[in-house]
PDB file of C-alpha atoms in Angstrom:
ATOM      1  CA  MET H   8      99.029 411.349 216.657  1.00  0.00           C
ATOM      2  CA  THR H   9      99.228 407.584 215.639  1.00  0.00           C
ATOM      3  CA  LEU H  10     101.962 406.399 213.375  1.00  0.00           C
ATOM      4  CA  TYR H  11      99.302 405.017 211.340  1.00  0.00           C
ATOM      5  CA  ASP H  12      95.594 404.991 210.411  1.00  0.00           C
ATOM      6  CA  TYR H  13      93.503 401.951 210.276  1.00  0.00           C
ATOM      7  CA  SER H  14      92.442 400.915 206.423  1.00  0.00           C
ATOM      8  CA  PRO H  15      90.732 398.281 205.175  1.00  0.00           C
ATOM      9  CA  ILE H  16      92.218 396.530 202.435  1.00  0.00           C
ATOM     10  CA  THR H  17      88.931 395.870 200.521  1.00  0.00           C
ATOM     11  CA  GLU H  18      88.388 399.879 201.247  1.00  0.00           C
ATOM     12  CA  ARG H  19      91.566 400.937 198.880  1.00  0.00           C
ATOM     13  CA  PRO H  20      92.018 401.896 195.332  1.00  0.00           C
ATOM     14  CA  ALA H  21      93.418 398.813 193.264  1.00  0.00           C
ATOM     15  CA  LEU H  22      97.117 398.637 193.604  1.00  0.00           C
ATOM     16  CA  GLU H  23      99.254 397.972 189.883  1.00  0.00           C
ATOM     17  CA  TRP H  24     102.236 396.841 189.909  1.00  0.00           C
ATOM     18  CA  PRO H  25     104.123 397.467 186.399  1.00  0.00           C
ATOM     19  CA  ASP H  26     103.092 395.505 183.077  1.00  0.00           C
ATOM     20  CA  GLY H  27     100.318 394.337 184.971  1.00  0.00           C
ATOM     21  CA  LYS H  28     101.772 391.701 186.862  1.00  0.00           C
ATOM     22  CA  ARG H  29     100.071 390.854 189.850  1.00  0.00           C
ATOM     23  CA  VAL H  30     102.362 390.068 192.598  1.00  0.00           C
ATOM     24  CA  ALA H  31     105.392 392.384 193.362  1.00  0.00           C
ATOM     25  CA  PHE H  32     107.796 389.582 195.131  1.00  0.00           C
ATOM     26  CA  TYR H  33     111.158 390.379 197.066  1.00  0.00           C
ATOM     27  CA  VAL H  34     113.687 388.936 199.468  1.00  0.00           C
ATOM     28  CA  GLY H  35     114.632 390.350 202.441  1.00  0.00           C
ATOM     29  CA  LEU H  36     117.914 388.984 203.354  1.00  0.00           C
ATOM     30  CA  ASN H  37     119.156 389.542 206.472  1.00  0.00           C
ATOM     31  CA  ILE H  38     123.628 390.241 206.751  1.00  0.00           C
ATOM     32  CA  GLU H  39     124.101 390.555 210.193  1.00  0.00           C
ATOM     33  CA  HIS H  40     126.513 391.084 212.315  1.00  0.00           C
ATOM     34  CA  PHE H  41     126.834 389.675 215.936  1.00  0.00           C
ATOM     35  CA  LEU H  42     129.554 390.874 219.249  1.00  0.00           C
ATOM     36  CA  PRO H  43     130.995 387.809 220.941  1.00  0.00           C
ATOM     37  CA  ASP H  44     129.370 386.887 224.288  1.00  0.00           C
ATOM     38  CA  GLU H  45     126.294 389.149 224.079  1.00  0.00           C
ATOM     39  CA  PRO H  46     122.785 388.023 224.307  1.00  0.00           C
ATOM     40  CA  SER H  47     121.371 387.444 220.933  1.00  0.00           C
ATOM     41  CA  THR H  48     119.723 385.082 218.433  1.00  0.00           C
ATOM     42  CA  SER H  49     120.626 381.665 219.448  1.00  0.00           C
ATOM     43  CA  ILE H  50     119.701 377.846 218.730  1.00  0.00           C
ATOM     44  CA  TRP H  51     120.425 376.804 221.626  1.00  0.00           C
ATOM     45  CA  PRO H  52     120.355 379.299 224.367  1.00  0.00           C
ATOM     46  CA  LEU H  53     122.790 379.570 227.029  1.00  0.00           C
ATOM     47  CA  ASP H  54     124.902 381.320 230.098  1.00  0.00           C
ATOM     48  CA  VAL H  55     128.383 380.699 229.088  1.00  0.00           C
ATOM     49  CA  LYS H  56     131.257 382.538 227.637  1.00  0.00           C
ATOM     50  CA  PRO H  57     132.896 382.362 225.004  1.00  0.00           C
ATOM     51  CA  ASP H  58     129.507 380.987 223.543  1.00  0.00           C
ATOM     52  CA  ALA H  59     130.735 378.640 220.753  1.00  0.00           C
ATOM     53  CA  LEU H  60     127.586 377.328 220.611  1.00  0.00           C
ATOM     54  CA  ASN H  61     125.906 380.261 219.224  1.00  0.00           C
ATOM     55  CA  GLN H  62     128.138 382.178 217.762  1.00  0.00           C
ATOM     56  CA  GLY H  63     129.241 379.522 215.440  1.00  0.00           C
ATOM     57  CA  TRP H  64     126.019 378.778 214.432  1.00  0.00           C
ATOM     58  CA  ARG H  65     125.730 382.202 213.433  1.00  0.00           C
ATOM     59  CA  GLU H  66     128.948 382.768 212.142  1.00  0.00           C
ATOM     60  CA  TYR H  67     127.776 379.749 209.655  1.00  0.00           C
ATOM     61  CA  GLY H  68     126.057 382.212 207.495  1.00  0.00           C
ATOM     62  CA  SER H  69     128.318 384.691 206.757  1.00  0.00           C
ATOM     63  CA  ARG H  70     131.521 382.337 206.206  1.00  0.00           C
ATOM     64  CA  VAL H  71     129.291 379.721 203.868  1.00  0.00           C
ATOM     65  CA  GLY H  72     125.593 380.118 204.453  1.00  0.00           C
ATOM     66  CA  ILE H  73     125.293 383.348 202.364  1.00  0.00           C
ATOM     67  CA  TRP H  74     127.693 382.508 199.537  1.00  0.00           C
ATOM     68  CA  ARG H  75     125.261 378.956 199.043  1.00  0.00           C
ATOM     69  CA  THR H  76     122.501 381.734 199.283  1.00  0.00           C
ATOM     70  CA  ILE H  77     124.321 383.974 196.694  1.00  0.00           C
ATOM     71  CA  ASP H  78     124.409 381.628 194.240  1.00  0.00           C
ATOM     72  CA  ILE H  79     120.744 380.396 194.451  1.00  0.00           C
ATOM     73  CA  LEU H  80     119.587 383.956 193.949  1.00  0.00           C
ATOM     74  CA  ASP H  81     121.504 384.777 190.857  1.00  0.00           C
ATOM     75  CA  ARG H  82     120.449 381.458 189.145  1.00  0.00           C
ATOM     76  CA  HIS H  83     116.834 382.873 189.541  1.00  0.00           C
ATOM     77  CA  GLY H  84     117.745 386.529 188.359  1.00  0.00           C
ATOM     78  CA  VAL H  85     116.179 387.420 192.471  1.00  0.00           C
ATOM     79  CA  ARG H  86     118.517 390.885 193.524  1.00  0.00           C
ATOM     80  CA  ALA H  87     118.177 390.854 197.271  1.00  0.00           C
ATOM     81  CA  SER H  88     117.093 393.407 199.627  1.00  0.00           C
ATOM     82  CA  ALA H  89     119.853 393.462 201.635  1.00  0.00           C
ATOM     83  CA  LEU H  90     119.053 394.469 205.388  1.00  0.00           C
ATOM     84  CA  VAL H  91     122.252 394.894 206.801  1.00  0.00           C
ATOM     85  CA  ASN H  92     123.885 396.210 209.928  1.00  0.00           C
ATOM     86  CA  SER H  93     126.511 398.631 209.338  1.00  0.00           C
ATOM     87  CA  MET H  94     129.378 396.689 211.424  1.00  0.00           C
ATOM     88  CA  VAL H  95     129.333 394.343 209.044  1.00  0.00           C
ATOM     89  CA  ALA H  96     130.913 397.058 206.355  1.00  0.00           C
ATOM     90  CA  GLU H  97     133.663 396.412 208.636  1.00  0.00           C
ATOM     91  CA  HIS H  98     133.788 392.684 209.596  1.00  0.00           C
ATOM     92  CA  ASN H  99     132.567 391.424 206.656  1.00  0.00           C
ATOM     93  CA  PRO H 100     133.245 393.522 203.597  1.00  0.00           C
ATOM     94  CA  GLN H 101     133.481 390.538 200.968  1.00  0.00           C
ATOM     95  CA  ILE H 102     129.583 390.128 201.418  1.00  0.00           C
ATOM     96  CA  ILE H 103     129.326 393.875 200.955  1.00  0.00           C
ATOM     97  CA  LYS H 104     131.532 393.962 197.384  1.00  0.00           C
ATOM     98  CA  ALA H 105     129.421 390.630 196.555  1.00  0.00           C
ATOM     99  CA  GLY H 106     126.090 393.022 196.862  1.00  0.00           C
ATOM    100  CA  VAL H 107     127.343 396.348 195.422  1.00  0.00           C
ATOM    101  CA  GLU H 108     128.530 393.610 192.340  1.00  0.00           C
ATOM    102  CA  ARG H 109     124.854 392.339 192.140  1.00  0.00           C
ATOM    103  CA  ASP H 110     123.175 395.914 192.787  1.00  0.00           C
ATOM    104  CA  TRP H 111     121.300 394.726 195.670  1.00  0.00           C
ATOM    105  CA  ALA H 112     118.694 397.376 197.617  1.00  0.00           C
ATOM    106  CA  TRP H 113     120.359 397.961 200.854  1.00  0.00           C
ATOM    107  CA  LEU H 114     118.154 398.791 203.974  1.00  0.00           C
ATOM    108  CA  ALA H 115     119.935 399.768 207.272  1.00  0.00           C
ATOM    109  CA  HIS H 116     119.180 396.925 209.898  1.00  0.00           C
ATOM    110  CA  GLY H 117     120.756 398.940 212.736  1.00  0.00           C
ATOM    111  CA  GLN H 118     124.357 398.821 213.969  1.00  0.00           C
ATOM    112  CA  THR H 119     124.464 395.152 215.251  1.00  0.00           C
ATOM    113  CA  ASN H 120     121.637 392.609 215.849  1.00  0.00           C
ATOM    114  CA  SER H 121     123.141 392.530 219.311  1.00  0.00           C
ATOM    115  CA  ILE H 122     121.569 395.826 220.267  1.00  0.00           C
ATOM    116  CA  LEU H 123     117.733 396.451 219.800  1.00  0.00           C
ATOM    117  CA  HIS H 124     117.060 400.097 218.391  1.00  0.00           C
ATOM    118  CA  THR H 125     115.384 401.075 221.445  1.00  0.00           C
ATOM    119  CA  GLY H 126     115.426 402.977 224.406  1.00  0.00           C
ATOM    120  CA  TYR H 127     117.372 405.941 222.674  1.00  0.00           C
ATOM    121  CA  GLU H 128     116.388 409.748 222.975  1.00  0.00           C
ATOM    122  CA  PRO H 129     115.854 411.944 220.498  1.00  0.00           C
ATOM    123  CA  ASP H 130     119.559 413.410 219.853  1.00  0.00           C
ATOM    124  CA  GLU H 131     121.459 410.183 220.899  1.00  0.00           C
ATOM    125  CA  GLU H 132     119.227 408.405 218.279  1.00  0.00           C
ATOM    126  CA  ARG H 133     119.569 410.826 215.600  1.00  0.00           C
ATOM    127  CA  ARG H 134     123.640 410.616 216.043  1.00  0.00           C
ATOM    128  CA  ILE H 135     123.382 406.596 216.082  1.00  0.00           C
ATOM    129  CA  LEU H 136     120.729 406.952 212.591  1.00  0.00           C
ATOM    130  CA  THR H 137     123.266 409.051 210.989  1.00  0.00           C
ATOM    131  CA  ASP H 138     126.349 407.014 212.042  1.00  0.00           C
ATOM    132  CA  ILE H 139     124.592 403.587 210.841  1.00  0.00           C
ATOM    133  CA  THR H 140     123.397 405.529 207.193  1.00  0.00           C
ATOM    134  CA  THR H 141     126.962 406.477 207.087  1.00  0.00           C
ATOM    135  CA  THR H 142     129.251 403.677 207.209  1.00  0.00           C
ATOM    136  CA  ILE H 143     126.314 401.798 204.640  1.00  0.00           C
ATOM    137  CA  GLU H 144     126.491 404.683 202.334  1.00  0.00           C
ATOM    138  CA  THR H 145     130.625 404.899 202.218  1.00  0.00           C
ATOM    139  CA  ALA H 146     130.540 401.032 202.088  1.00  0.00           C
ATOM    140  CA  THR H 147     127.970 400.804 199.308  1.00  0.00           C
ATOM    141  CA  GLY H 148     128.108 403.477 197.726  1.00  0.00           C
ATOM    142  CA  LYS H 149     123.975 403.905 197.980  1.00  0.00           C
ATOM    143  CA  ARG H 150     122.336 405.971 200.392  1.00  0.00           C
ATOM    144  CA  PRO H 151     119.962 403.506 202.041  1.00  0.00           C
ATOM    145  CA  LYS H 152     116.127 404.703 201.335  1.00  0.00           C
ATOM    146  CA  GLY H 153     114.479 401.682 204.037  1.00  0.00           C
ATOM    147  CA  TRP H 154     115.248 400.605 207.563  1.00  0.00           C
ATOM    148  CA  MET H 155     114.619 397.763 209.344  1.00  0.00           C
ATOM    149  CA  GLY H 156     115.533 397.511 213.017  1.00  0.00           C
ATOM    150  CA  PRO H 157     117.277 394.896 214.210  1.00  0.00           C
ATOM    151  CA  ALA H 158     114.253 392.642 215.937  1.00  0.00           C
ATOM    152  CA  LEU H 159     112.167 395.119 213.876  1.00  0.00           C
ATOM    153  CA  THR H 160     112.605 397.810 216.804  1.00  0.00           C
ATOM    154  CA  GLU H 161     112.095 401.039 216.786  1.00  0.00           C
ATOM    155  CA  THR H 162     111.347 404.509 218.855  1.00  0.00           C
ATOM    156  CA  HIS H 163     108.361 406.651 218.836  1.00  0.00           C
ATOM    157  CA  ASN H 164     110.747 409.113 216.826  1.00  0.00           C
ATOM    158  CA  THR H 165     112.574 406.713 214.478  1.00  0.00           C
ATOM    159  CA  PRO H 166     110.535 407.068 211.502  1.00  0.00           C
ATOM    160  CA  GLU H 167     110.773 410.942 211.413  1.00  0.00           C
ATOM    161  CA  LEU H 168     114.161 410.852 212.337  1.00  0.00           C
ATOM    162  CA  LEU H 169     114.848 408.971 209.124  1.00  0.00           C
ATOM    163  CA  GLY H 170     112.601 411.003 206.961  1.00  0.00           C
ATOM    164  CA  GLU H 171     115.551 413.847 208.418  1.00  0.00           C
ATOM    165  CA  LEU H 172     117.910 411.432 206.922  1.00  0.00           C
ATOM    166  CA  GLY H 173     115.975 411.057 203.865  1.00  0.00           C
ATOM    167  CA  TYR H 174     114.505 407.718 203.838  1.00  0.00           C
ATOM    168  CA  GLN H 175     111.435 406.304 202.109  1.00  0.00           C
ATOM    169  CA  TYR H 176     110.164 403.602 204.100  1.00  0.00           C
ATOM    170  CA  VAL H 177     110.534 400.953 206.852  1.00  0.00           C
ATOM    171  CA  LEU H 178     109.803 397.827 207.125  1.00  0.00           C
ATOM    172  CA  ASP H 179     109.177 397.086 210.588  1.00  0.00           C
ATOM    173  CA  TRP H 180     104.862 397.022 210.725  1.00  0.00           C
ATOM    174  CA  THR H 181     104.397 393.555 209.142  1.00  0.00           C
ATOM    175  CA  ASN H 182     100.453 394.564 209.541  1.00  0.00           C
ATOM    176  CA  ASP H 183      99.328 394.254 205.372  1.00  0.00           C
ATOM    177  CA  ASP H 184      99.996 393.321 202.234  1.00  0.00           C
ATOM    178  CA  GLN H 185     100.855 396.477 200.123  1.00  0.00           C
ATOM    179  CA  PRO H 186     102.414 399.832 200.981  1.00  0.00           C
ATOM    180  CA  TYR H 187     100.928 402.325 202.843  1.00  0.00           C
ATOM    181  CA  ARG H 188     101.756 406.229 204.203  1.00  0.00           C
ATOM    182  CA  LEU H 189     102.688 406.799 207.532  1.00  0.00           C
ATOM    183  CA  ASN H 190     101.758 409.838 209.483  1.00  0.00           C
ATOM    184  CA  VAL H 191     105.046 410.940 209.032  1.00  0.00           C
ATOM    185  CA  PRO H 192     105.945 413.230 205.839  1.00  0.00           C
ATOM    186  CA  GLY H 193     107.354 410.921 202.893  1.00  0.00           C
ATOM    187  CA  MET H 194     107.274 407.815 204.826  1.00  0.00           C
ATOM    188  CA  LEU H 195     105.952 404.522 203.890  1.00  0.00           C
ATOM    189  CA  SER H 196     105.010 400.976 205.697  1.00  0.00           C
ATOM    190  CA  VAL H 197     106.378 398.280 202.543  1.00  0.00           C
ATOM    191  CA  PRO H 198     105.186 395.021 203.648  1.00  0.00           C
ATOM    192  CA  TYR H 199     108.268 392.376 205.429  1.00  0.00           C
ATOM    193  CA  THR H 200     107.165 388.554 207.002  1.00  0.00           C
ATOM    194  CA  LEU H 201     107.211 387.084 210.177  1.00  0.00           C
ATOM    195  CA  GLU H 202     105.690 384.724 208.541  1.00  0.00           C
ATOM    196  CA  LEU H 203     107.430 383.728 205.572  1.00  0.00           C
ATOM    197  CA  ASN H 204     110.642 383.982 207.506  1.00  0.00           C
ATOM    198  CA  ASP H 205     113.208 380.916 207.700  1.00  0.00           C
ATOM    199  CA  LEU H 206     113.978 382.242 211.063  1.00  0.00           C
ATOM    200  CA  GLY H 207     110.760 381.521 212.309  1.00  0.00           C
ATOM    201  CA  LEU H 208     109.580 378.791 210.148  1.00  0.00           C
ATOM    202  CA  PHE H 209     112.959 376.320 210.812  1.00  0.00           C
ATOM    203  CA  LEU H 210     113.555 376.838 214.288  1.00  0.00           C
ATOM    204  CA  ARG H 211     109.818 375.702 214.828  1.00  0.00           C
ATOM    205  CA  GLY H 212     110.748 372.171 213.488  1.00  0.00           C
ATOM    206  CA  LEU H 213     109.274 372.677 210.158  1.00  0.00           C
ATOM    207  CA  SER H 214     110.887 370.945 206.811  1.00  0.00           C
ATOM    208  CA  GLY H 215     112.377 372.182 203.971  1.00  0.00           C
ATOM    209  CA  PRO H 216     109.290 370.312 202.183  1.00  0.00           C
ATOM    210  CA  ASP H 217     107.358 372.121 204.312  1.00  0.00           C
ATOM    211  CA  PHE H 218     108.837 375.689 203.806  1.00  0.00           C
ATOM    212  CA  LEU H 219     108.502 375.149 199.313  1.00  0.00           C
ATOM    213  CA  GLN H 220     105.003 374.757 199.415  1.00  0.00           C
ATOM    214  CA  MET H 221     104.535 377.483 202.044  1.00  0.00           C
ATOM    215  CA  VAL H 222     106.086 379.522 199.391  1.00  0.00           C
ATOM    216  CA  LYS H 223     104.130 378.467 196.356  1.00  0.00           C
ATOM    217  CA  ASP H 224     100.428 378.720 198.328  1.00  0.00           C
ATOM    218  CA  GLN H 225     101.481 382.513 199.914  1.00  0.00           C
ATOM    219  CA  TYR H 226     102.170 383.213 196.045  1.00  0.00           C
ATOM    220  CA  ASP H 227      99.010 381.193 194.776  1.00  0.00           C
ATOM    221  CA  VAL H 228      97.092 383.459 197.096  1.00  0.00           C
ATOM    222  CA  LEU H 229      98.559 386.700 196.628  1.00  0.00           C
ATOM    223  CA  ARG H 230      98.373 386.294 192.543  1.00  0.00           C
ATOM    224  CA  GLU H 231      94.551 385.240 192.986  1.00  0.00           C
ATOM    225  CA  GLU H 232      94.019 388.522 194.741  1.00  0.00           C
ATOM    226  CA  GLY H 233      96.384 390.748 193.096  1.00  0.00           C
ATOM    227  CA  GLY H 234      98.466 394.183 194.046  1.00  0.00           C
ATOM    228  CA  ARG H 235      99.770 392.544 196.806  1.00  0.00           C
ATOM    229  CA  VAL H 236     103.306 391.933 197.673  1.00  0.00           C
ATOM    230  CA  MET H 237     104.860 389.109 198.888  1.00  0.00           C
ATOM    231  CA  ALA H 238     108.050 389.117 201.304  1.00  0.00           C
ATOM    232  CA  LEU H 239     110.542 386.111 201.655  1.00  0.00           C
ATOM    233  CA  ALA H 240     112.405 386.692 204.592  1.00  0.00           C
ATOM    234  CA  LEU H 241     116.176 385.010 204.767  1.00  0.00           C
ATOM    235  CA  HIS H 242     118.748 384.511 207.044  1.00  0.00           C
ATOM    236  CA  PRO H 243     121.812 382.808 205.713  1.00  0.00           C
ATOM    237  CA  PHE H 244     122.606 381.027 208.668  1.00  0.00           C
ATOM    238  CA  VAL H 245     119.341 379.479 208.662  1.00  0.00           C
ATOM    239  CA  ILE H 246     118.716 379.328 204.756  1.00  0.00           C
ATOM    240  CA  GLY H 247     121.971 378.619 203.558  1.00  0.00           C
ATOM    241  CA  GLN H 248     122.378 375.209 205.475  1.00  0.00           C
ATOM    242  CA  PRO H 249     122.591 372.562 202.466  1.00  0.00           C
ATOM    243  CA  PHE H 250     119.546 371.091 203.722  1.00  0.00           C
ATOM    244  CA  ARG H 251     117.313 373.599 203.391  1.00  0.00           C
ATOM    245  CA  ALA H 252     119.064 375.671 200.762  1.00  0.00           C
ATOM    246  CA  LYS H 253     117.917 373.099 197.941  1.00  0.00           C
ATOM    247  CA  TYR H 254     114.380 374.194 198.992  1.00  0.00           C
ATOM    248  CA  LEU H 255     115.220 377.169 198.786  1.00  0.00           C
ATOM    249  CA  ASN H 256     116.335 377.137 195.124  1.00  0.00           C
ATOM    250  CA  LEU H 257     112.791 374.690 194.475  1.00  0.00           C
ATOM    251  CA  ALA H 258     111.243 377.723 195.885  1.00  0.00           C
ATOM    252  CA  LEU H 259     112.866 380.562 193.705  1.00  0.00           C
ATOM    253  CA  GLU H 260     112.364 378.781 190.585  1.00  0.00           C
ATOM    254  CA  TYR H 261     108.930 377.828 191.330  1.00  0.00           C
ATOM    255  CA  ILE H 262     108.274 382.231 191.619  1.00  0.00           C
ATOM    256  CA  ALA H 263     110.795 383.020 188.975  1.00  0.00           C
ATOM    257  CA  ALA H 264     108.794 380.757 186.738  1.00  0.00           C
ATOM    258  CA  GLN H 265     105.423 382.556 186.947  1.00  0.00           C
ATOM    259  CA  SER H 266     104.371 384.801 184.674  1.00  0.00           C
ATOM    260  CA  ASP H 267     102.793 387.459 186.293  1.00  0.00           C
ATOM    261  CA  VAL H 268     105.802 387.909 189.218  1.00  0.00           C
ATOM    262  CA  TRP H 269     107.266 391.210 189.381  1.00  0.00           C
ATOM    263  CA  LEU H 270     111.006 390.085 190.629  1.00  0.00           C
ATOM    264  CA  THR H 271     111.733 393.450 192.115  1.00  0.00           C
ATOM    265  CA  THR H 272     113.787 394.773 195.344  1.00  0.00           C
ATOM    266  CA  SER H 273     111.869 397.090 198.625  1.00  0.00           C
ATOM    267  CA  ASP H 274     112.971 400.316 197.173  1.00  0.00           C
ATOM    268  CA  GLU H 275     111.628 399.715 193.931  1.00  0.00           C
ATOM    269  CA  ILE H 276     108.423 398.697 195.439  1.00  0.00           C
ATOM    270  CA  ALA H 277     108.567 401.982 197.367  1.00  0.00           C
ATOM    271  CA  ALA H 278     109.128 404.098 194.660  1.00  0.00           C
ATOM    272  CA  HIS H 279     106.622 402.781 192.593  1.00  0.00           C
ATOM    273  CA  TYR H 280     103.991 403.232 195.266  1.00  0.00           C
ATOM    274  CA  LEU H 281     105.535 406.993 195.595  1.00  0.00           C
ATOM    275  CA  THR H 282     104.839 407.634 191.914  1.00  0.00           C
ATOM    276  CA  THR H 283     101.532 406.180 191.509  1.00  0.00           C
TER     277      THR H 283
END
């Protein structure tokens, strides 16, 4: 059995959002912990220890960038869908506290982005997922309902094991503009994005004005179509740089000003879809 069936968007019933809104918009805010001296996301890959260049670049996110990003989200009334590594609870509790105060949605994002979620036997994976889930629930007061693996990684057993733990959806399969049911009882795929993702865009050399225009264009097309999800994927060590944060502020200003947008979270999108 495949994880999901092919379903052309043109052959589905119209999807209605609350209050007749045309687009469900959420920010997927990646809050990650990286292990020192382990290969991970890099601005300039080096095989050295200590890797001060890349570790420092990543840690800018937790020390500075996240706080600048939070200020911008607050300014426009956007609650984050926080994709959180469970190790953040130990290493960056102030970030967890800030998110709890703002009633963020909390999604499990593995243990650390230095370890991909792959290659596990079922019993080992069940133990790891249980530990991740319990750690996040203890830290935030909320049991996570959504999952996105580090670098969007899963095993073939992950969705079923997540279902056993009470999860409702995954973000790993970026193949649609609407939620859809997986062939795992009770589990959905909710749209995420690799395209409108600061990490991929800015590290390919796009500018702040490029980013702003892409956000506007994405929204405008999805609004015209209606019944769509628009995800904006952010990493504080990227978007939290001052010269980029300026354009995040302008982008969210544009989105929040639209009368037909539902500013929401991935949790609320999944819950709405499950009740329609």
